[in-house]
Amino acid sequence: MEPHPTPDATLKGQQDETNSVLEELTREYKEAKIWAAANALPELTSFEIVTEWLNSVYTTPDRDITEGDSTPADSASITSTEYYGQESFRKYQPKLFKLLGGIVPPDINITTVSRMKGGANNRTASIGLDWPAGKRLKVNGKLLFEARNHDIEVVAVFRSSRRPVPGKHDAELIDNYAILTFLVANGLRVPTVLAFDSTPNNSLCVPYMLLHRIPGIRLEDAYPSLTQKQKERVAMLIARELLIYDGVECPKKGILKGANYCIPASISFQENRPPTFKMTITPFTTGRRRKLPINDRGSTHLLMRGMFNNWLVLCATADDLPVDVRSIYNYCFGRLLDALDIMHERGYFDQSTSEGIALYHPDFFPRNIIIGASCRRPDNMTFEVEGVIDWDGAMALPEVLRATPPSWLWEWMDEPQVTGIPLWEEWFGDSDELPASRFSYRLNPDERKIKEKFDQSVGKERAHIMYKIEYTWIRRLWKFALYGLPFESLQEVSRFQKFMENWELFVQETAHNFESDDIKEWKPVDPEVFKTIQQYHGAAGAQSSRTPTPYPSPCIFDPE
């Protein structure tokens, strides 16, 4: 394969800069080799291979970073150096190549190691592999392609944590491997794991995963420019994808995990799954630093009650929080438990709320959905969903808890001013659970057609579960039961406050439908509790010496 051309040399002194970079890379390589020998690590790739690569692969100059790389978003980062305090890609790239040289089969050429838009939790890079003629690609029991009579380029994604714990094994990486391998075995279109190492015992000193890249483009990048007919097709495809997940039935509620004793710590282009491979469903846990498990007793109501009781236990034993702050958390969780009791008394938790346990993707949004690139042609109506990525934290849930409608299909917007719903509420999904009656006046004729196409494709039964008001309240409350109250975020304080205001109004307006007067003891939440929470976390943030991050710092009330 011909080496990639180097960028045009138009800047004065570029040759000197290139020479200094090569000298630096050479020095780093020699130091890394000495370090590897001193630590009894496998010998690194030969210096000849590294120098050949340096002549054929180039970094992306900082001036060529795309807008997507420089704009913060939920799933995108700006440069790792500026936003996450990590080393520049120019220095990271040769180290990554050295690692890849040891895990990629020797007859496979590494053609590119280039910058790629990553996420808040993971640093990524795009890897090009020149797969030789006559060699098939089978990994973990999945045949990606048969042997061809010509070379083929295989594009992979290298992913590692932005915040690895030095010297520690990454159990979540084994979980990711188990989930993806399980889903591939069930016929789902998800990335195939080519290699991974859950330990830091490698030349990068961090756990990593190498994934086969699904061809296509992210739906979030394509959807705004699609034609009306194409958007209606997307609505049909999304409905079909959700119904596929419904078909992956699970024996109980919980979180999908890998059984550590059944999965090796690392694999590299292994044709078949480990013979002892096992994916398991573990009970939900409450808390972060201290985790309390909740056993599934069959009923969704009892599961949520157990979660709220666990949060109350954590409140009572959180010695790192002042007494007044603990009492406020205790008060807020108690109010949520009161809401749960009212829902139960009113009969919201019927038998169906605990049935139909199946696969659930907790981040099923356009940023994680890959569609065929042919959708770029306005007349193309044959594109498909090529795959779905980012399965971290996949769960097994009853249908009622899985049935959040993908309202982004018909309420797509760059800014949330149209509905008046704050941006954080859109992200967290609460906007999906607001009364469905608003669609009758909110949507224009084209948006209404998209929604009708989705509802028709998903079926009347599922649509009923999505829009039934009692079930939407269960799902809104479920998020507090599962994730708690991370009140160090002003957005989360507002979300809880909004829930309480909405619930109080709903209980009052519907009290006449029930014999019990369940509004007697329901009083508005005292706004002073929120002021106290914000004052405490504001003071704690001012005293912290941690490097600023684009998300709130963890506490015992953070999401898992």
Coordinates of C-alpha atoms in Angstrom, one line a residue:
M1 CA 0.0 0.0 0.0
E2 CA 1.4 3.4 -0.9
P3 CA 2.3 5.6 2.0
H4 CA 0.0 8.6 2.8
P5 CA 1.3 11.9 1.4
T6 CA 2.6 14.3 3.9
P7 CA 0.8 17.7 4.2
D8 CA 2.0 20.5 2.0
A9 CA 5.1 22.2 3.3
T10 CA 4.0 25.8 3.2
L11 CA 5.0 27.1 6.6
K12 CA 8.5 28.5 7.2
G13 CA 10.7 26.2 9.3
Q14 CA 8.4 23.1 8.9
Q15 CA 11.3 20.9 7.9
D16 CA 13.2 21.8 11.1
E17 CA 10.0 21.1 13.1
T18 CA 9.7 17.7 11.4
N19 CA 13.3 16.8 12.2
S20 CA 12.8 17.8 15.8
V21 CA 9.7 15.7 16.0
L22 CA 11.4 12.7 14.6
E23 CA 14.3 13.1 17.0
E24 CA 11.9 13.4 19.9
L25 CA 10.0 10.3 18.8
T26 CA 13.2 8.4 18.4
R27 CA 14.3 9.3 21.9
E28 CA 11.0 8.4 23.3
Y29 CA 11.1 5.0 21.6
K30 CA 14.5 4.2 23.0
E31 CA 13.5 5.3 26.5
A32 CA 10.3 3.2 26.2
K33 CA 12.4 0.1 25.1
I34 CA 14.7 0.5 28.1
W35 CA 11.7 0.9 30.4
A36 CA 10.1 -2.2 29.0
A37 CA 13.2 -4.3 29.4
A38 CA 13.6 -3.1 33.0
N39 CA 10.0 -4.0 33.8
A40 CA 10.2 -7.4 32.1
L41 CA 7.5 -6.5 29.5
P42 CA 7.4 -8.2 26.0
E43 CA 9.9 -6.7 23.6
L44 CA 8.5 -3.8 21.6
T45 CA 8.2 -3.7 17.9
S46 CA 11.5 -3.3 16.0
F47 CA 12.9 0.2 15.4
E48 CA 12.7 -0.4 11.6
I49 CA 8.9 -0.8 11.8
V50 CA 8.5 2.3 13.8
T51 CA 10.7 4.4 11.5
E52 CA 8.8 3.0 8.5
W53 CA 5.5 4.0 10.1
L54 CA 6.8 7.5 10.8
N55 CA 7.5 8.0 7.1
S56 CA 4.0 6.7 6.1
V57 CA 1.6 8.0 8.7
Y58 CA 1.2 11.6 9.8
T59 CA -0.6 13.3 12.6
T60 CA -3.6 15.6 12.1
P61 CA -2.1 19.2 12.5
D62 CA -3.8 21.2 15.2
R63 CA -5.0 23.7 12.6
D64 CA -6.9 21.0 10.8
I65 CA -9.0 20.0 13.8
T66 CA -12.7 19.9 12.7
E67 CA -15.5 21.8 14.3
G68 CA -16.7 18.6 15.9
D69 CA -13.4 18.2 17.6
S70 CA -13.5 21.7 19.1
T71 CA -17.1 21.9 20.2
P72 CA -18.0 20.5 23.6
A73 CA -21.1 18.2 23.6
D74 CA -22.4 15.1 25.4
S75 CA -20.6 12.7 23.1
A76 CA -17.8 14.9 21.6
S77 CA -14.7 16.5 23.0
I78 CA -12.3 19.2 22.0
T79 CA -8.7 18.3 22.0
S80 CA -7.6 16.1 24.9
T81 CA -4.7 18.4 25.7
E82 CA -6.9 21.5 26.2
Y83 CA -10.1 20.0 27.6
Y84 CA -8.9 16.9 29.6
G85 CA -5.4 17.8 30.5
Q86 CA -3.9 14.8 28.6
E87 CA -0.8 14.6 26.4
S88 CA -1.2 15.9 22.8
F89 CA -2.1 13.5 20.0
R90 CA 1.3 14.1 18.4
K91 CA 3.0 12.4 21.4
Y92 CA 0.2 9.9 22.0
Q93 CA 0.1 8.6 18.4
P94 CA 3.6 6.9 18.3
K95 CA 3.0 5.3 21.7
L96 CA -0.3 3.9 20.4
F97 CA 1.4 2.6 17.3
K98 CA 3.9 0.7 19.4
L99 CA 1.1 -0.9 21.3
L100 CA -0.8 -1.9 18.2
G101 CA 2.3 -3.4 16.7
G102 CA 2.2 -6.0 19.4
I103 CA -1.4 -7.0 19.2
V104 CA -2.2 -6.9 15.5
P105 CA -1.3 -10.1 13.6
P106 CA 2.2 -9.8 12.0
D107 CA 0.8 -10.2 8.4
I108 CA -1.5 -7.2 8.9
N109 CA -0.2 -3.7 8.0
I110 CA -1.1 -0.7 10.2
T111 CA -1.8 2.0 7.7
T112 CA -3.2 4.9 9.8
V113 CA -3.4 5.9 13.4
S114 CA -5.3 9.1 13.3
R115 CA -7.3 11.6 15.5
M116 CA -10.9 10.7 16.2
K117 CA -13.7 12.5 18.0
G118 CA -14.0 10.9 21.4
G119 CA -16.4 11.1 24.4
A120 CA -16.4 12.5 27.9
N121 CA -15.2 9.2 29.4
N122 CA -13.1 7.6 26.6
R123 CA -10.2 8.8 24.4
T124 CA -10.4 7.3 20.9
A125 CA -8.3 7.0 17.8
S126 CA -9.1 5.7 14.3
I127 CA -7.0 2.7 13.2
G128 CA -6.6 1.6 9.6
L129 CA -5.5 -2.0 8.9
D130 CA -4.5 -3.3 5.5
W131 CA -6.1 -6.8 5.5
P132 CA -4.2 -9.0 3.0
A133 CA -5.9 -11.0 0.2
G134 CA -6.8 -14.6 1.0
K135 CA -7.2 -14.0 4.7
R136 CA -10.7 -14.0 6.4
L137 CA -11.6 -12.0 9.5
K138 CA -13.3 -13.9 12.3
V139 CA -13.3 -12.7 15.9
N140 CA -15.1 -14.0 18.9
G141 CA -17.1 -16.4 16.8
K142 CA -18.3 -13.7 14.4
L143 CA -17.2 -13.9 10.7
L144 CA -16.8 -10.3 9.6
F145 CA -15.8 -11.2 6.1
E146 CA -14.6 -14.2 4.0
A147 CA -11.2 -14.3 2.4
R148 CA -11.0 -11.9 -0.6
N149 CA -8.9 -12.0 -3.7
H150 CA -7.7 -8.5 -3.0
D151 CA -6.5 -6.5 0.0
I152 CA -9.2 -4.8 2.0
E153 CA -9.0 -1.9 4.5
V154 CA -10.4 -2.7 8.0
V155 CA -11.1 0.4 10.1
A156 CA -11.0 0.0 13.9
V157 CA -11.5 2.2 16.9
F158 CA -9.0 2.3 19.7
R159 CA -10.7 3.3 23.0
S160 CA -9.2 3.8 26.4
S161 CA -10.4 5.6 29.6
R162 CA -9.6 9.2 30.0
R163 CA -9.2 8.7 33.8
P164 CA -7.7 5.2 34.4
V165 CA -6.8 4.3 37.9
P166 CA -3.0 3.8 37.9
G167 CA -2.0 0.2 38.2
K168 CA -5.6 -1.0 38.5
H169 CA -7.6 -3.6 36.5
D170 CA -10.7 -2.2 34.7
A171 CA -13.7 -4.4 35.5
E172 CA -16.0 -2.2 33.3
L173 CA -13.9 -3.1 30.3
I174 CA -14.6 -6.8 30.8
D175 CA -18.3 -5.9 31.2
N176 CA -18.2 -4.1 27.9
Y177 CA -16.5 -7.1 26.2
A178 CA -19.1 -9.4 27.6
I179 CA -22.1 -7.2 26.6
L180 CA -20.9 -6.7 23.0
T181 CA -20.0 -10.4 22.6
F182 CA -23.4 -11.5 24.0
L183 CA -25.2 -9.0 21.6
V184 CA -23.2 -10.2 18.6
A185 CA -24.2 -13.8 19.4
N186 CA -27.8 -12.7 19.5
G187 CA -27.5 -11.2 16.0
L188 CA -27.5 -7.5 17.0
R189 CA -25.5 -5.0 14.9
V190 CA -23.0 -3.8 17.4
P191 CA -19.2 -3.3 17.3
T192 CA -17.1 -6.5 17.4
V193 CA -14.3 -6.5 19.9
L194 CA -11.0 -7.2 18.1
A195 CA -8.8 -7.0 21.1
F196 CA -8.8 -5.7 24.7
D197 CA -6.7 -5.6 27.8
S198 CA -8.4 -4.9 31.1
T199 CA -5.0 -4.5 32.9
P200 CA -2.4 -1.7 32.6
N201 CA 0.3 -4.3 31.8
N202 CA 1.0 -3.0 28.3
S203 CA 3.2 -0.3 26.7
L204 CA 0.5 2.4 27.2
C205 CA 0.0 1.4 30.8
V206 CA -3.8 1.8 30.5
P207 CA -6.6 -0.7 29.9
Y208 CA -7.9 -0.5 26.3
M209 CA -10.3 -1.9 23.8
L210 CA -9.9 -2.2 20.0
L211 CA -13.3 -2.4 18.1
H212 CA -14.2 -3.0 14.5
R213 CA -15.7 0.3 13.3
I214 CA -19.3 0.1 12.0
P215 CA -19.4 1.7 8.6
G216 CA -21.8 4.6 8.2
I217 CA -22.4 8.0 9.8
R218 CA -23.9 9.1 13.2
L219 CA -27.6 9.8 12.9
E220 CA -27.1 13.1 14.8
D221 CA -24.9 14.3 11.9
A222 CA -27.2 13.3 9.2
Y223 CA -30.8 13.7 10.5
P224 CA -31.2 17.5 10.2
S225 CA -30.4 17.4 6.4
L226 CA -32.6 14.4 5.6
T227 CA -35.8 14.8 3.5
Q228 CA -39.2 14.4 5.0
K229 CA -39.6 10.9 3.5
Q230 CA -36.2 9.9 4.7
K231 CA -37.0 11.1 8.3
E232 CA -40.1 9.0 8.2
R233 CA -38.0 6.0 7.1
V234 CA -35.7 6.7 10.1
A235 CA -38.7 6.6 12.4
M236 CA -39.7 3.2 11.0
L237 CA -36.1 1.9 11.4
I238 CA -35.8 3.2 15.0
A239 CA -39.1 1.4 15.8
R240 CA -37.8 -1.8 14.3
E241 CA -34.6 -1.5 16.2
L242 CA -36.4 -1.1 19.5
L243 CA -38.6 -4.2 18.7
I244 CA -35.4 -6.2 18.1
Y245 CA -34.2 -5.3 21.6
D246 CA -37.6 -6.5 22.9
G247 CA -36.8 -9.9 21.4
V248 CA -33.7 -10.3 23.6
E249 CA -35.6 -11.6 26.6
C250 CA -33.9 -11.7 30.0
P251 CA -34.8 -13.9 33.0
K252 CA -34.7 -11.0 35.6
K253 CA -34.1 -7.3 36.0
G254 CA -30.6 -6.0 36.5
I255 CA -27.4 -4.8 34.9
L256 CA -25.6 -6.8 32.2
K257 CA -22.1 -7.8 33.4
G258 CA -19.3 -10.1 32.5
A259 CA -18.5 -13.0 34.8
N260 CA -14.9 -12.2 35.6
Y261 CA -13.9 -15.7 36.3
C262 CA -15.2 -16.8 32.9
I263 CA -13.5 -14.1 30.7
P264 CA -9.7 -13.6 30.2
A265 CA -8.1 -10.4 31.2
S266 CA -7.0 -9.8 27.6
I267 CA -7.5 -11.2 24.1
S268 CA -6.1 -10.2 20.7
F269 CA -7.8 -11.1 17.4
Q270 CA -9.1 -14.4 18.9
E271 CA -11.2 -16.3 16.4
N272 CA -13.6 -18.0 18.9
R273 CA -15.1 -16.8 22.1
P274 CA -13.4 -18.2 25.3
P275 CA -15.0 -21.6 25.9
T276 CA -15.9 -20.5 29.4
F277 CA -17.4 -17.2 28.3
K278 CA -20.4 -16.1 30.4
M279 CA -22.5 -13.0 30.6
T280 CA -24.6 -12.5 33.7
I281 CA -27.3 -10.1 35.0
T282 CA -26.4 -8.7 38.4
P283 CA -28.7 -6.9 40.8
F284 CA -29.0 -3.1 40.7
T285 CA -26.9 -1.3 43.2
T286 CA -27.4 2.0 44.9
G287 CA -24.5 4.4 45.5
R288 CA -21.0 4.9 44.1
R289 CA -18.3 4.8 46.8
R290 CA -20.4 2.4 48.9
K291 CA -22.7 0.2 46.9
L292 CA -25.8 -1.4 48.3
P293 CA -27.4 -4.2 46.2
I294 CA -31.2 -4.5 45.6
N295 CA -32.4 -8.0 44.9
D296 CA -35.2 -8.3 42.3
R297 CA -38.3 -9.5 44.1
G298 CA -40.4 -9.6 41.0
S299 CA -42.4 -6.5 41.5
T300 CA -41.2 -3.2 39.9
H301 CA -42.8 -1.3 42.8
L302 CA -40.8 -3.4 45.4
L303 CA -37.6 -2.9 43.4
M304 CA -38.0 0.9 43.4
R305 CA -39.0 0.9 47.1
G306 CA -35.8 -1.0 47.9
M307 CA -33.7 1.5 46.0
F308 CA -35.2 4.5 47.8
N309 CA -34.7 2.7 51.1
N310 CA -31.1 2.2 50.2
W311 CA -30.7 5.8 49.4
L312 CA -32.1 6.6 52.9
V313 CA -29.5 4.2 54.5
L314 CA -26.7 6.0 52.6
C315 CA -28.0 9.3 53.8
A316 CA -27.9 8.2 57.4
T317 CA -24.4 6.8 57.1
A318 CA -22.7 9.5 54.9
D319 CA -20.2 10.7 57.5
D320 CA -18.5 13.0 55.0
L321 CA -21.6 15.2 54.7
P322 CA -22.6 17.7 57.4
V323 CA -25.6 16.7 59.5
D324 CA -27.9 19.4 58.0
V325 CA -27.1 18.4 54.4
R326 CA -27.7 14.7 55.3
S327 CA -31.1 15.6 56.7
I328 CA -32.0 17.4 53.5
Y329 CA -31.1 14.4 51.4
N330 CA -33.1 12.3 53.7
Y331 CA -36.1 14.6 53.4
C332 CA -35.9 14.6 49.6
F333 CA -35.7 10.9 49.2
G334 CA -38.5 10.6 51.7
R335 CA -40.7 12.8 49.5
L336 CA -39.9 10.6 46.5
L337 CA -40.8 7.6 48.5
D338 CA -44.1 9.3 49.4
A339 CA -44.8 9.8 45.6
L340 CA -44.0 6.1 45.0
D341 CA -46.5 5.1 47.7
I342 CA -49.2 7.3 46.2
M343 CA -48.6 5.7 42.8
H344 CA -48.9 2.3 44.3
E345 CA -52.1 3.2 46.2
R346 CA -53.6 4.5 43.0
G347 CA -52.9 1.2 41.2
Y348 CA -50.3 2.5 38.8
F349 CA -48.1 -0.6 39.4
D350 CA -50.4 -3.2 37.8
Q351 CA -49.1 -6.7 36.8
S352 CA -47.9 -5.5 33.4
T353 CA -45.3 -3.1 35.0
S354 CA -43.2 -6.1 36.0
E355 CA -43.5 -8.1 32.8
G356 CA -41.7 -8.3 29.5
I357 CA -38.1 -8.1 30.8
A358 CA -35.7 -7.6 27.9
L359 CA -32.7 -5.7 26.7
Y360 CA -32.5 -1.9 27.3
H361 CA -29.9 0.5 25.9
P362 CA -29.6 3.4 28.4
D363 CA -28.2 5.9 25.9
F364 CA -30.3 5.2 22.8
F365 CA -29.9 8.6 21.1
P366 CA -28.8 9.8 17.6
R367 CA -25.2 10.2 18.8
N368 CA -25.0 6.4 19.2
I369 CA -27.0 5.3 16.2
I370 CA -25.0 4.6 12.9
I371 CA -26.9 4.7 9.6
G372 CA -25.9 4.0 6.1
A373 CA -23.9 6.8 4.3
S374 CA -26.2 6.4 1.3
C375 CA -28.8 8.6 3.2
R376 CA -26.7 11.6 2.0
R377 CA -28.5 11.2 -1.4
P378 CA -31.9 12.8 -1.1
D379 CA -33.5 10.2 -3.4
N380 CA -32.1 7.2 -1.4
M381 CA -34.8 5.3 0.5
T382 CA -32.9 2.0 1.1
F383 CA -30.5 3.0 3.8
E384 CA -30.5 1.0 7.0
V385 CA -29.4 1.3 10.7
E386 CA -25.9 -0.1 10.4
G387 CA -25.4 -0.5 14.1
V388 CA -25.7 1.0 17.6
I389 CA -22.7 1.8 19.8
D390 CA -22.0 2.7 23.4
W391 CA -23.6 -0.1 25.3
D392 CA -22.0 0.7 28.6
G393 CA -24.4 0.1 31.4
A394 CA -26.9 -2.0 29.4
M395 CA -29.8 -3.3 31.5
A396 CA -32.6 -5.8 31.6
L397 CA -35.8 -4.0 32.3
P398 CA -39.6 -4.6 32.1
E399 CA -41.3 -3.1 29.2
V400 CA -42.8 -0.2 31.1
L401 CA -39.4 1.1 32.2
R402 CA -38.0 0.6 28.7
A403 CA -40.8 2.3 26.8
T404 CA -39.6 5.9 26.8
P405 CA -40.6 7.3 23.4
P406 CA -37.8 8.6 21.2
S407 CA -39.3 12.0 20.9
W408 CA -36.2 13.4 19.3
L409 CA -37.5 11.9 16.1
W410 CA -40.3 14.5 15.9
E411 CA -39.0 17.2 18.2
W412 CA -35.5 17.5 16.8
M413 CA -33.9 20.8 17.7
D414 CA -30.5 22.3 18.2
E415 CA -31.8 24.5 21.0
P416 CA -34.7 23.7 23.4
Q417 CA -36.4 27.1 23.3
V418 CA -39.3 25.9 21.1
T419 CA -40.8 23.7 23.9
G420 CA -39.5 25.8 26.8
I421 CA -37.8 22.7 28.3
P422 CA -34.3 23.3 29.6
L423 CA -31.5 21.7 27.7
W424 CA -30.5 19.4 30.7
E425 CA -34.1 18.1 30.8
E426 CA -34.0 17.2 27.1
W427 CA -30.7 15.4 27.7
F428 CA -31.9 13.4 30.7
G429 CA -35.0 12.3 28.9
D430 CA -37.6 14.0 31.1
S431 CA -39.0 15.8 28.1
D432 CA -40.0 12.4 26.6
E433 CA -42.0 11.7 29.7
L434 CA -44.0 14.9 29.8
P435 CA -47.7 14.6 28.9
A436 CA -48.1 13.3 25.4
S437 CA -51.0 15.6 24.8
R438 CA -48.6 18.4 24.1
F439 CA -47.8 16.8 20.7
S440 CA -51.3 17.8 19.5
Y441 CA -50.4 21.5 19.5
R442 CA -46.6 21.4 19.5
L443 CA -45.9 19.5 16.3
N444 CA -46.2 20.9 12.8
P445 CA -47.7 18.6 10.0
D446 CA -44.4 17.2 9.0
E447 CA -43.3 16.4 12.6
R448 CA -46.7 14.8 13.2
K449 CA -46.2 12.5 10.2
I450 CA -42.9 11.3 11.6
K451 CA -44.5 10.5 15.0
E452 CA -47.4 8.8 13.3
K453 CA -44.9 6.7 11.3
F454 CA -43.1 5.6 14.4
D455 CA -46.3 4.9 16.4
Q456 CA -47.6 2.8 13.5
S457 CA -44.3 0.9 13.1
V458 CA -43.9 0.2 16.8
G459 CA -47.5 -1.1 17.2
K460 CA -50.5 -0.1 19.2
E461 CA -49.6 -2.1 22.3
R462 CA -46.2 -0.5 22.7
A463 CA -47.5 3.0 21.9
H464 CA -50.1 2.6 24.6
I465 CA -47.3 1.8 27.2
M466 CA -45.3 4.7 25.9
Y467 CA -47.9 7.4 26.3
K468 CA -50.1 6.2 29.2
I469 CA -49.8 8.9 31.8
E470 CA -49.5 6.6 34.8
Y471 CA -46.5 4.8 33.2
T472 CA -44.8 8.1 32.3
W473 CA -44.9 9.0 36.0
I474 CA -43.4 5.7 36.9
R475 CA -40.5 6.2 34.5
R476 CA -39.8 9.7 35.8
L477 CA -39.7 8.4 39.3
W478 CA -37.6 5.4 38.2
K479 CA -34.7 7.7 37.2
F480 CA -34.5 9.1 40.8
A481 CA -34.6 5.6 42.2
L482 CA -31.8 4.4 39.9
Y483 CA -29.5 7.4 39.8
G484 CA -30.3 9.2 43.1
L485 CA -30.0 13.0 43.6
P486 CA -26.6 14.4 42.5
F487 CA -27.4 17.8 43.9
E488 CA -24.0 19.2 43.3
S489 CA -25.4 20.0 39.8
L490 CA -27.8 22.9 39.7
Q491 CA -29.5 21.2 36.8
E492 CA -30.3 18.2 38.9
V493 CA -31.7 20.4 41.7
S494 CA -34.0 22.0 39.1
R495 CA -35.0 18.6 37.7
F496 CA -36.0 17.4 41.2
Q497 CA -37.8 20.6 41.9
K498 CA -39.7 20.4 38.6
F499 CA -40.7 16.9 39.2
M500 CA -42.2 17.8 42.6
E501 CA -44.1 20.8 41.2
N502 CA -45.5 18.7 38.3
W503 CA -46.4 15.8 40.7
E504 CA -48.1 18.1 43.2
L505 CA -50.3 19.6 40.4
F506 CA -51.1 16.2 38.9
V507 CA -52.1 14.7 42.3
Q508 CA -54.4 17.7 43.0
E509 CA -56.0 17.6 39.5
T510 CA -56.7 13.9 39.6
A511 CA -57.6 13.5 43.3
H512 CA -61.3 13.3 42.5
N513 CA -60.8 10.0 40.7
F514 CA -59.8 8.2 43.8
E515 CA -61.5 7.4 47.1
S516 CA -58.5 8.1 49.3
D517 CA -57.6 11.7 49.9
D518 CA -54.0 11.3 49.2
I519 CA -53.4 15.0 48.8
K520 CA -53.8 15.8 52.5
E521 CA -50.1 15.2 53.4
W522 CA -48.7 16.4 50.1
K523 CA -47.1 19.8 50.6
P524 CA -44.7 21.8 48.4
V525 CA -41.0 21.2 49.0
D526 CA -39.5 24.0 51.0
P527 CA -37.2 26.0 48.6
E528 CA -34.8 26.6 51.5
V529 CA -33.6 23.0 51.2
F530 CA -32.2 23.7 47.7
K531 CA -30.4 26.8 48.9
T532 CA -28.7 24.9 51.6
I533 CA -27.6 22.2 49.2
Q534 CA -26.2 24.7 46.7
Q535 CA -24.4 26.6 49.5
Y536 CA -22.8 23.4 50.7
H537 CA -21.6 22.2 47.3
G538 CA -20.5 25.7 46.3
A539 CA -18.3 25.9 49.3
A540 CA -17.0 22.3 48.8
G541 CA -16.2 23.2 45.1
A542 CA -14.2 26.3 46.1
Q543 CA -12.1 24.3 48.6
S544 CA -11.4 21.5 46.1
S545 CA -7.9 21.4 44.4
R546 CA -9.0 18.9 41.7
T547 CA -8.4 19.8 38.0
P548 CA -11.7 21.2 36.6
T549 CA -13.7 18.7 34.6
P550 CA -16.7 19.2 32.3
Y551 CA -19.0 17.2 34.6
P552 CA -19.8 17.3 38.3
S553 CA -17.4 15.6 40.7
P554 CA -18.7 12.2 42.1
C555 CA -20.3 11.8 45.4
I556 CA -22.3 8.9 47.0
F557 CA -25.4 10.2 45.3
D558 CA -23.9 10.2 41.8
P559 CA -25.2 7.9 39.0
E560 CA -23.3 4.6 38.6

